[in-house]
Coordinates of C-alpha atoms in Angstrom, one line a residue:
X1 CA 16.5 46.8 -15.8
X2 CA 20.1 46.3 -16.2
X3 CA 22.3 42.7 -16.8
X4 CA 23.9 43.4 -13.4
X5 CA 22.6 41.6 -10.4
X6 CA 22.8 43.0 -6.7
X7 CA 25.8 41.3 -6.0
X8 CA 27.7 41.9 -9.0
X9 CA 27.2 45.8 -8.5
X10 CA 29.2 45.1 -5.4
X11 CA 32.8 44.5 -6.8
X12 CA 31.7 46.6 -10.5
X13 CA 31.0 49.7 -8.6
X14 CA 35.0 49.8 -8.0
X15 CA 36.2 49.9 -11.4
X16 CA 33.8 49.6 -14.3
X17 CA 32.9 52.3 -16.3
X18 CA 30.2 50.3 -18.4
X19 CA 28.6 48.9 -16.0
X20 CA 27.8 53.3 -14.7
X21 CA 26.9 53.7 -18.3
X22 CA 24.4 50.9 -17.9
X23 CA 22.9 52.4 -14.5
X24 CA 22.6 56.1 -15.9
X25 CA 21.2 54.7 -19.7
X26 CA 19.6 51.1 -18.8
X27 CA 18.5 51.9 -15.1
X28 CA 14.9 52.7 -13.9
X29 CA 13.9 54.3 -10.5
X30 CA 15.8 56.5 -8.0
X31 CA 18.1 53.6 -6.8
X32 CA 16.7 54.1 -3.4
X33 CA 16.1 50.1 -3.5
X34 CA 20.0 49.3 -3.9
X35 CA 20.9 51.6 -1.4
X36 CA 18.8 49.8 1.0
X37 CA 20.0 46.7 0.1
X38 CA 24.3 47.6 0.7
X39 CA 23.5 49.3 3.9
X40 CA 21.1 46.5 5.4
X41 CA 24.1 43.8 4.0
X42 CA 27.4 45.6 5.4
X43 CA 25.7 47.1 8.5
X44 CA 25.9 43.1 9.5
X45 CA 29.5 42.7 9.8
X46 CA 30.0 46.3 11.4
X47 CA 27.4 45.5 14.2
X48 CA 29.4 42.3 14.7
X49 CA 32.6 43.9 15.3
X50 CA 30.8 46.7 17.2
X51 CA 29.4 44.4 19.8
X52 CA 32.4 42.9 20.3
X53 CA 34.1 45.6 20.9
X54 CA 31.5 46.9 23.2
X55 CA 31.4 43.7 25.3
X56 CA 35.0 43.5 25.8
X57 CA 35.3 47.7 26.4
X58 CA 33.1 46.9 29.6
X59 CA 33.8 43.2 30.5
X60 CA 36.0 43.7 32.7
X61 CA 34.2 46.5 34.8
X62 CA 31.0 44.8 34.4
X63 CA 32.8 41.2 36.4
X64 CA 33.7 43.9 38.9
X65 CA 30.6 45.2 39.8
X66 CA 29.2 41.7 39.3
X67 CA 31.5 40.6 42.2
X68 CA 30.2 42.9 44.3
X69 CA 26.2 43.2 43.9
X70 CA 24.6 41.9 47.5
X71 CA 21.6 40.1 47.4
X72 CA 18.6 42.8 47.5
X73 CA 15.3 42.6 47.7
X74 CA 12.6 45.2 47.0
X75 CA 9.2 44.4 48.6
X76 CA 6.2 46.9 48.4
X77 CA 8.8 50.1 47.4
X78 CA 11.2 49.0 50.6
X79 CA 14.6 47.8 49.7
X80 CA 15.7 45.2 52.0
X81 CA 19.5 44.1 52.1
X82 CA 21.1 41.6 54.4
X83 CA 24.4 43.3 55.0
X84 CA 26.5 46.1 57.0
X85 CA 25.4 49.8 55.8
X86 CA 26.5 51.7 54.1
X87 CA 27.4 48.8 51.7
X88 CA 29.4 50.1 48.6
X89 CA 30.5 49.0 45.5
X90 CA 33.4 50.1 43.4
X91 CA 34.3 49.8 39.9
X92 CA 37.5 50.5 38.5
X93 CA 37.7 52.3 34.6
X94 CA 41.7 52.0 33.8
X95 CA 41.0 54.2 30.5
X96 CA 38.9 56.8 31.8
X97 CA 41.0 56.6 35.2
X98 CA 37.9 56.9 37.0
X99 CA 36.1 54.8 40.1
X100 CA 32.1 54.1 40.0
X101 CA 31.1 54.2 43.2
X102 CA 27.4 52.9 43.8
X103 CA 26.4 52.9 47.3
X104 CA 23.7 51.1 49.5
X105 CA 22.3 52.9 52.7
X106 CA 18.9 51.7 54.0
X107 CA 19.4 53.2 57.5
X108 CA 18.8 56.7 56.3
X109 CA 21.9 58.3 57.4
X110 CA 22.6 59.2 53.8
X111 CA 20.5 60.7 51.3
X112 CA 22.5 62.2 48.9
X113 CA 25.4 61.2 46.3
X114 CA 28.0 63.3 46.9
X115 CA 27.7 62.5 51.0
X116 CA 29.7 59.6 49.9
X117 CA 31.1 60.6 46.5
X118 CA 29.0 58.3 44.6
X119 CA 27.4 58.3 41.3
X120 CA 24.2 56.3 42.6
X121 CA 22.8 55.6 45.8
X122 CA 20.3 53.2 46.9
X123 CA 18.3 54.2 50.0
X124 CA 15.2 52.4 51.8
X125 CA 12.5 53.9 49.4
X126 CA 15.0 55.7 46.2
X127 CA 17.1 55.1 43.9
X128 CA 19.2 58.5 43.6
X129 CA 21.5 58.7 40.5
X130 CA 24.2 61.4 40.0
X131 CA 23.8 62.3 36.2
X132 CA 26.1 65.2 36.3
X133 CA 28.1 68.2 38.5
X134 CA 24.9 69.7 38.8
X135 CA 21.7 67.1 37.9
X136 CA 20.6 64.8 40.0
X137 CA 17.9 62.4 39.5
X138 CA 15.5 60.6 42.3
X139 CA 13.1 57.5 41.3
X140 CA 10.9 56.8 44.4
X141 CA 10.5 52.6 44.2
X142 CA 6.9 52.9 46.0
X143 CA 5.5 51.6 42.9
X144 CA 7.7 48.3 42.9
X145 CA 5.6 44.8 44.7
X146 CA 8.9 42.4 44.3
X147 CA 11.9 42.8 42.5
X148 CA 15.1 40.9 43.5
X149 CA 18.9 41.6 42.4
X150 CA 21.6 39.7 43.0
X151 CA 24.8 38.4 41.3
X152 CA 23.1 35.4 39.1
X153 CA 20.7 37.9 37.6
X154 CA 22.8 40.6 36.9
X155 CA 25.0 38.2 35.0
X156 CA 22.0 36.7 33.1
X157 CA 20.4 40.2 32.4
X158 CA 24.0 41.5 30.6
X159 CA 24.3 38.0 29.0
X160 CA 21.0 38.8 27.3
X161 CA 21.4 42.2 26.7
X162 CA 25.3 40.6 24.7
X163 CA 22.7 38.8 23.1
X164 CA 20.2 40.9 21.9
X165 CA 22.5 44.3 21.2
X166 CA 23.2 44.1 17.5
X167 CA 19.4 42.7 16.9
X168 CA 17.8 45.9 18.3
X169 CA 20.6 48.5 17.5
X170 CA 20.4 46.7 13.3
X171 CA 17.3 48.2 12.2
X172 CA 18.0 52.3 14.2
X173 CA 21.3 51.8 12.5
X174 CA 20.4 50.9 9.0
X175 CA 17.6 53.7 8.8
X176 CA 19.6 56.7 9.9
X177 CA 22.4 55.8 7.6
X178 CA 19.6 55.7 4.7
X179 CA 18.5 58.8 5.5
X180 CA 22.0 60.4 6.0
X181 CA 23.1 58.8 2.4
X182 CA 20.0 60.0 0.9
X183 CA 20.1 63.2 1.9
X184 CA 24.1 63.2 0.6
X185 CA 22.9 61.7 -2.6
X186 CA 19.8 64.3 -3.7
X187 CA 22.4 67.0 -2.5
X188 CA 25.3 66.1 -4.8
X189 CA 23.0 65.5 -7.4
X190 CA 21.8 68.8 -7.3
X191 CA 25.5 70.2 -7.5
X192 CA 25.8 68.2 -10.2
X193 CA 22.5 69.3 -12.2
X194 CA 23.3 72.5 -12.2
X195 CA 26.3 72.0 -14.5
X196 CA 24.9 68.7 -16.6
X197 CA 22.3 69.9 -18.9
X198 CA 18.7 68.2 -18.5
X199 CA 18.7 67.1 -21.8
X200 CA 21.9 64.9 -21.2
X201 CA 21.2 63.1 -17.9
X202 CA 18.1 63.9 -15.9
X203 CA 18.0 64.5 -12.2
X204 CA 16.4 61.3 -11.2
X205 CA 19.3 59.8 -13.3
X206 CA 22.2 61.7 -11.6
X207 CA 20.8 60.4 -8.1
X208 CA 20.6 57.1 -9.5
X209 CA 24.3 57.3 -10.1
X210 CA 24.6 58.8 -7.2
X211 CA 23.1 56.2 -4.9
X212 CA 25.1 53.4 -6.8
X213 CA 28.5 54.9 -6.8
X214 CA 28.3 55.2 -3.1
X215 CA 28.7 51.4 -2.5
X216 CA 32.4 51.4 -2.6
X217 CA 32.3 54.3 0.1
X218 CA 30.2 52.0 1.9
X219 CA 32.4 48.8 1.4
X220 CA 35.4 50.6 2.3
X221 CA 34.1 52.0 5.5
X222 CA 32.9 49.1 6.4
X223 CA 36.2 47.0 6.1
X224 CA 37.7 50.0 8.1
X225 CA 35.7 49.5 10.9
X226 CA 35.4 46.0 10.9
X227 CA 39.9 46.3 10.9
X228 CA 39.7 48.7 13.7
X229 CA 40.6 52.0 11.5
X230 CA 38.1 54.7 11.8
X231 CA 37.1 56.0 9.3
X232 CA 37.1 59.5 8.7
X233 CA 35.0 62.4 6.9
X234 CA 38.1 63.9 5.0
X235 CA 39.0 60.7 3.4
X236 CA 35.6 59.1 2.5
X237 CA 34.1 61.9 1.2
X238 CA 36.5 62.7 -1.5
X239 CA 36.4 58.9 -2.3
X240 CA 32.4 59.4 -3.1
X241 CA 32.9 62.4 -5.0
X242 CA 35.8 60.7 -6.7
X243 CA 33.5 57.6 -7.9
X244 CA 30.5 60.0 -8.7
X245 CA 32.7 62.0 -11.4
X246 CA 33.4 58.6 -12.4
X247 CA 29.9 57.5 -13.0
X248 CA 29.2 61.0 -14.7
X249 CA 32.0 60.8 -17.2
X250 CA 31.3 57.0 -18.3
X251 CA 27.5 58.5 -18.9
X252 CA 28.3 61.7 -20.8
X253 CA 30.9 60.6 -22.7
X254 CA 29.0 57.7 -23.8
X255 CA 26.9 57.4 -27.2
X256 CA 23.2 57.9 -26.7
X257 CA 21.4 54.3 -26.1
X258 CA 17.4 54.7 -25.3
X259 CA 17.6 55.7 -21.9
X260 CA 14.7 55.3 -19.0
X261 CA 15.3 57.8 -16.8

Protein backbone atom coordinates (compact mmCIF):
# COMPACT_ATOMS: atom_id res chain seq x y z
CA UNK A 1 0.00 0.00 0.00
CA UNK A 2 1.05 3.55 -0.56
CA UNK A 3 0.00 6.98 1.54
CA UNK A 4 -1.65 8.17 -1.62
CA UNK A 5 -5.36 7.79 -2.05
CA UNK A 6 -7.26 7.37 -5.49
CA UNK A 7 -7.95 10.85 -5.74
CA UNK A 8 -4.71 12.24 -4.74
CA UNK A 9 -2.98 10.15 -7.56
CA UNK A 10 -5.09 12.30 -9.80
CA UNK A 11 -3.33 15.84 -9.57
CA UNK A 12 0.36 13.86 -8.24
CA UNK A 13 0.60 11.92 -11.31
CA UNK A 14 1.35 15.54 -13.08
CA UNK A 15 4.27 16.52 -11.25
CA UNK A 16 5.57 14.46 -8.35
CA UNK A 17 8.42 12.50 -8.64
CA UNK A 18 8.05 10.90 -5.08
CA UNK A 19 4.87 10.06 -5.13
CA UNK A 20 6.43 7.47 -8.75
CA UNK A 21 9.05 6.45 -6.29
CA UNK A 22 6.37 5.45 -3.86
CA UNK A 23 4.27 3.42 -6.65
CA UNK A 24 7.43 1.50 -8.21
CA UNK A 25 9.01 0.88 -4.30
CA UNK A 26 5.75 0.97 -1.98
CA UNK A 27 3.14 -0.36 -4.50
CA UNK A 28 1.69 -3.95 -4.79
CA UNK A 29 -0.16 -5.53 -7.79
CA UNK A 30 -0.23 -4.76 -11.55
CA UNK A 31 -2.13 -1.41 -11.11
CA UNK A 32 -4.85 -2.84 -13.21
CA UNK A 33 -7.34 -1.67 -10.26
CA UNK A 34 -6.36 2.17 -10.63
CA UNK A 35 -6.61 2.09 -14.20
CA UNK A 36 -10.13 0.90 -13.91
CA UNK A 37 -10.88 3.36 -11.63
CA UNK A 38 -9.57 6.82 -13.90
CA UNK A 39 -11.20 5.39 -17.02
CA UNK A 40 -14.67 4.42 -15.33
CA UNK A 41 -14.37 8.25 -13.54
CA UNK A 42 -13.40 10.50 -16.72
CA UNK A 43 -15.31 8.40 -19.22
CA UNK A 44 -18.39 10.28 -17.27
CA UNK A 45 -17.77 13.68 -18.32
CA UNK A 46 -16.75 12.58 -21.98
CA UNK A 47 -20.00 10.64 -22.49
CA UNK A 48 -21.76 13.80 -21.33
CA UNK A 49 -20.27 15.98 -23.81
CA UNK A 50 -20.59 13.24 -26.38
CA UNK A 51 -24.30 12.97 -26.07
CA UNK A 52 -24.71 16.29 -26.40
CA UNK A 53 -23.07 16.68 -29.17
CA UNK A 54 -24.68 13.78 -30.71
CA UNK A 55 -28.23 15.09 -29.92
CA UNK A 56 -27.72 18.40 -31.23
CA UNK A 57 -25.58 16.89 -34.56
CA UNK A 58 -29.09 15.28 -35.49
CA UNK A 59 -31.77 17.41 -33.81
CA UNK A 60 -32.47 19.26 -36.28
CA UNK A 61 -32.93 16.42 -38.96
CA UNK A 62 -34.54 14.31 -36.55
CA UNK A 63 -37.67 17.43 -35.98
CA UNK A 64 -37.63 17.18 -39.79
CA UNK A 65 -38.49 13.77 -40.28
CA UNK A 66 -40.58 14.00 -37.08
CA UNK A 67 -42.70 16.63 -39.02
CA UNK A 68 -43.26 14.45 -41.56
CA UNK A 69 -43.95 10.70 -40.21
CA UNK A 70 -47.88 9.82 -41.24
CA UNK A 71 -49.80 7.92 -39.02
CA UNK A 72 -49.12 3.96 -40.00
CA UNK A 73 -50.34 1.11 -38.85
CA UNK A 74 -49.08 -2.39 -39.35
CA UNK A 75 -51.70 -5.15 -38.79
CA UNK A 76 -50.88 -8.90 -39.35
CA UNK A 77 -47.50 -7.97 -41.72
CA UNK A 78 -49.86 -5.36 -43.89
CA UNK A 79 -48.95 -1.69 -43.52
CA UNK A 80 -51.89 0.40 -43.69
CA UNK A 81 -51.49 4.33 -44.14
CA UNK A 82 -54.26 6.82 -44.58
CA UNK A 83 -52.71 9.10 -47.12
CA UNK A 84 -51.96 9.81 -51.06
CA UNK A 85 -49.17 7.19 -52.43
CA UNK A 86 -46.42 7.31 -52.89
CA UNK A 87 -46.16 9.44 -49.59
CA UNK A 88 -42.46 10.62 -49.09
CA UNK A 89 -40.47 12.04 -46.65
CA UNK A 90 -37.39 14.28 -46.85
CA UNK A 91 -34.75 15.20 -44.64
CA UNK A 92 -32.27 17.77 -45.18
CA UNK A 93 -28.30 17.09 -43.91
CA UNK A 94 -26.70 20.82 -44.39
CA UNK A 95 -23.09 19.22 -43.47
CA UNK A 96 -23.15 16.24 -45.43
CA UNK A 97 -25.20 18.25 -48.30
CA UNK A 98 -27.28 15.35 -48.68
CA UNK A 99 -31.34 14.61 -48.68
CA UNK A 100 -32.86 11.29 -46.90
CA UNK A 101 -35.43 10.39 -48.84
CA UNK A 102 -37.78 7.58 -47.06
CA UNK A 103 -40.68 6.70 -49.19
CA UNK A 104 -44.19 5.07 -48.48
CA UNK A 105 -45.91 3.07 -51.45
CA UNK A 106 -48.53 0.52 -50.40
CA UNK A 107 -50.15 0.34 -53.95
CA UNK A 108 -47.33 -1.73 -55.21
CA UNK A 109 -46.29 0.36 -58.04
CA UNK A 110 -42.89 0.65 -56.50
CA UNK A 111 -40.68 -1.91 -55.26
CA UNK A 112 -37.46 -0.82 -55.30
CA UNK A 113 -35.24 2.28 -53.73
CA UNK A 114 -33.71 3.69 -56.49
CA UNK A 115 -37.28 3.80 -58.53
CA UNK A 116 -37.63 6.87 -56.47
CA UNK A 117 -34.10 7.67 -55.35
CA UNK A 118 -34.74 6.72 -51.84
CA UNK A 119 -32.64 5.26 -49.14
CA UNK A 120 -35.70 3.23 -47.63
CA UNK A 121 -38.99 2.35 -48.87
CA UNK A 122 -41.94 1.11 -47.18
CA UNK A 123 -44.25 -1.10 -49.25
CA UNK A 124 -47.63 -3.17 -48.21
CA UNK A 125 -45.60 -6.22 -46.79
CA UNK A 126 -41.44 -4.82 -46.67
CA UNK A 127 -39.50 -2.66 -45.48
CA UNK A 128 -36.62 -2.24 -48.18
CA UNK A 129 -33.53 -0.26 -46.95
CA UNK A 130 -30.76 1.04 -49.36
CA UNK A 131 -27.48 0.27 -47.27
CA UNK A 132 -25.24 1.09 -50.07
CA UNK A 133 -24.45 1.61 -54.21
CA UNK A 134 -24.75 -1.84 -54.42
CA UNK A 135 -26.56 -3.66 -51.05
CA UNK A 136 -29.73 -3.66 -50.54
CA UNK A 137 -31.60 -5.05 -47.73
CA UNK A 138 -35.47 -6.44 -47.53
CA UNK A 139 -37.24 -7.26 -44.02
CA UNK A 140 -40.68 -8.91 -44.97
CA UNK A 141 -43.11 -7.53 -41.88
CA UNK A 142 -45.29 -10.90 -42.07
CA UNK A 143 -44.15 -11.61 -38.72
CA UNK A 144 -45.49 -8.25 -37.15
CA UNK A 145 -49.53 -8.63 -35.34
CA UNK A 146 -49.74 -4.58 -34.49
CA UNK A 147 -47.26 -2.08 -34.51
CA UNK A 148 -48.30 1.66 -34.92
CA UNK A 149 -45.94 4.79 -35.85
CA UNK A 150 -46.71 8.02 -35.79
CA UNK A 151 -45.31 11.52 -34.82
CA UNK A 152 -45.92 11.22 -30.84
CA UNK A 153 -44.06 7.99 -30.75
CA UNK A 154 -41.25 8.72 -32.76
CA UNK A 155 -40.63 11.75 -30.53
CA UNK A 156 -40.96 9.61 -27.34
CA UNK A 157 -38.86 6.69 -28.74
CA UNK A 158 -35.65 9.33 -29.58
CA UNK A 159 -36.49 11.12 -26.28
CA UNK A 160 -35.64 7.81 -24.61
CA UNK A 161 -33.04 6.71 -26.65
CA UNK A 162 -31.40 10.85 -25.44
CA UNK A 163 -32.04 9.28 -22.37
CA UNK A 164 -30.60 6.11 -22.19
CA UNK A 165 -27.44 6.72 -24.76
CA UNK A 166 -24.59 7.39 -22.40
CA UNK A 167 -26.08 4.58 -19.81
CA UNK A 168 -25.69 1.76 -22.42
CA UNK A 169 -22.69 3.17 -24.48
CA UNK A 170 -20.70 3.76 -20.47
CA UNK A 171 -19.87 0.36 -19.78
CA UNK A 172 -18.66 -0.76 -24.11
CA UNK A 173 -16.75 2.36 -23.72
CA UNK A 174 -14.94 1.94 -20.41
CA UNK A 175 -13.96 -1.75 -21.34
CA UNK A 176 -12.36 -1.27 -24.73
CA UNK A 177 -10.43 1.68 -23.52
CA UNK A 178 -9.10 -0.84 -20.64
CA UNK A 179 -8.18 -3.23 -22.93
CA UNK A 180 -6.57 -0.75 -25.43
CA UNK A 181 -4.51 0.92 -22.32
CA UNK A 182 -3.56 -2.34 -21.12
CA UNK A 183 -2.32 -3.66 -24.03
CA UNK A 184 -0.23 -0.02 -24.45
CA UNK A 185 0.92 -0.48 -20.92
CA UNK A 186 2.38 -4.42 -20.91
CA UNK A 187 3.87 -3.26 -24.43
CA UNK A 188 5.89 -0.19 -23.15
CA UNK A 189 6.75 -2.07 -20.31
CA UNK A 190 8.31 -4.57 -22.20
CA UNK A 191 10.40 -1.88 -24.27
CA UNK A 192 11.33 -0.76 -21.15
CA UNK A 193 12.53 -4.19 -19.50
CA UNK A 194 14.66 -4.81 -22.01
CA UNK A 195 16.95 -1.89 -21.08
CA UNK A 196 16.13 -1.75 -16.97
CA UNK A 197 17.86 -4.67 -15.47
CA UNK A 198 15.48 -7.15 -13.45
CA UNK A 199 17.26 -6.74 -10.44
CA UNK A 200 16.49 -2.85 -10.37
CA UNK A 201 12.72 -2.74 -11.11
CA UNK A 202 10.80 -5.81 -12.02
CA UNK A 203 8.34 -6.21 -14.87
CA UNK A 204 5.19 -6.20 -12.86
CA UNK A 205 6.75 -3.06 -11.35
CA UNK A 206 7.46 -1.13 -14.66
CA UNK A 207 3.67 -1.92 -15.66
CA UNK A 208 2.68 -0.65 -12.42
CA UNK A 209 4.29 2.61 -13.39
CA UNK A 210 3.07 2.29 -16.44
CA UNK A 211 -0.57 1.99 -15.65
CA UNK A 212 -0.29 5.02 -13.14
CA UNK A 213 1.56 7.42 -15.28
CA UNK A 214 -1.02 7.16 -17.91
CA UNK A 215 -3.63 9.20 -15.79
CA UNK A 216 -2.50 12.44 -16.94
CA UNK A 217 -2.84 11.21 -20.65
CA UNK A 218 -6.12 10.31 -19.64
CA UNK A 219 -7.05 13.61 -17.78
CA UNK A 220 -5.75 15.58 -20.62
CA UNK A 221 -7.70 13.81 -23.28
CA UNK A 222 -10.50 14.01 -21.49
CA UNK A 223 -10.59 17.82 -20.94
CA UNK A 224 -9.86 17.97 -24.78
CA UNK A 225 -12.80 16.35 -25.68
CA UNK A 226 -14.99 17.61 -23.14
CA UNK A 227 -13.53 21.58 -24.83
CA UNK A 228 -14.19 20.32 -28.27
CA UNK A 229 -10.33 19.68 -29.30
CA UNK A 230 -9.67 16.35 -30.53
CA UNK A 231 -7.32 14.80 -29.39
CA UNK A 232 -4.75 13.35 -31.46
CA UNK A 233 -2.25 10.20 -31.51
CA UNK A 234 0.91 12.36 -32.25
CA UNK A 235 0.41 14.53 -29.31
CA UNK A 236 -0.79 12.15 -26.57
CA UNK A 237 1.39 9.51 -27.09
CA UNK A 238 4.58 11.36 -26.64
CA UNK A 239 2.96 12.93 -23.45
CA UNK A 240 2.67 9.04 -22.06
CA UNK A 241 6.06 8.20 -22.95
CA UNK A 242 7.11 11.54 -21.60
CA UNK A 243 5.50 10.83 -17.99
CA UNK A 244 6.68 7.07 -18.09
CA UNK A 245 10.49 8.13 -18.32
CA UNK A 246 9.45 10.28 -15.66
CA UNK A 247 8.21 7.54 -13.42
CA UNK A 248 11.37 5.40 -14.45
CA UNK A 249 13.92 8.03 -13.53
CA UNK A 250 12.26 9.00 -9.95
CA UNK A 251 12.54 4.94 -9.44
CA UNK A 252 16.04 4.29 -10.52
CA UNK A 253 17.64 7.05 -9.35
CA UNK A 254 16.09 6.58 -6.05
CA UNK A 255 17.90 4.84 -2.97
CA UNK A 256 16.78 1.26 -2.46
CA UNK A 257 13.63 1.13 0.14
CA UNK A 258 12.09 -2.63 0.64
CA UNK A 259 10.22 -2.78 -2.33
CA UNK A 260 7.01 -5.23 -3.02
CA UNK A 261 6.98 -5.77 -6.44
Amino acid sequence: MTSYHFFQSLWHSFYDADFYREIGQRGQGWGLLHLFLVLSLFWIPQLIHLQQDFVNEIGAEAEQFFQQVPAIVISDGTVLINEPMPYRIQVYNPVENDTLIVVIDTSGTYTDPDQLNAKLLLTKHELIVKQSESETQRYNLQEIETFIINEHRMREWFKAFQTWFAVFMYPFLVFASYIFRLAEAFLLAWGAHLWVKPDMLAYRTLVRLMIVSLTPVIIIKTLLSVVGIPPVFWLMFPITVGYYLFALRANLEAPPQSANP
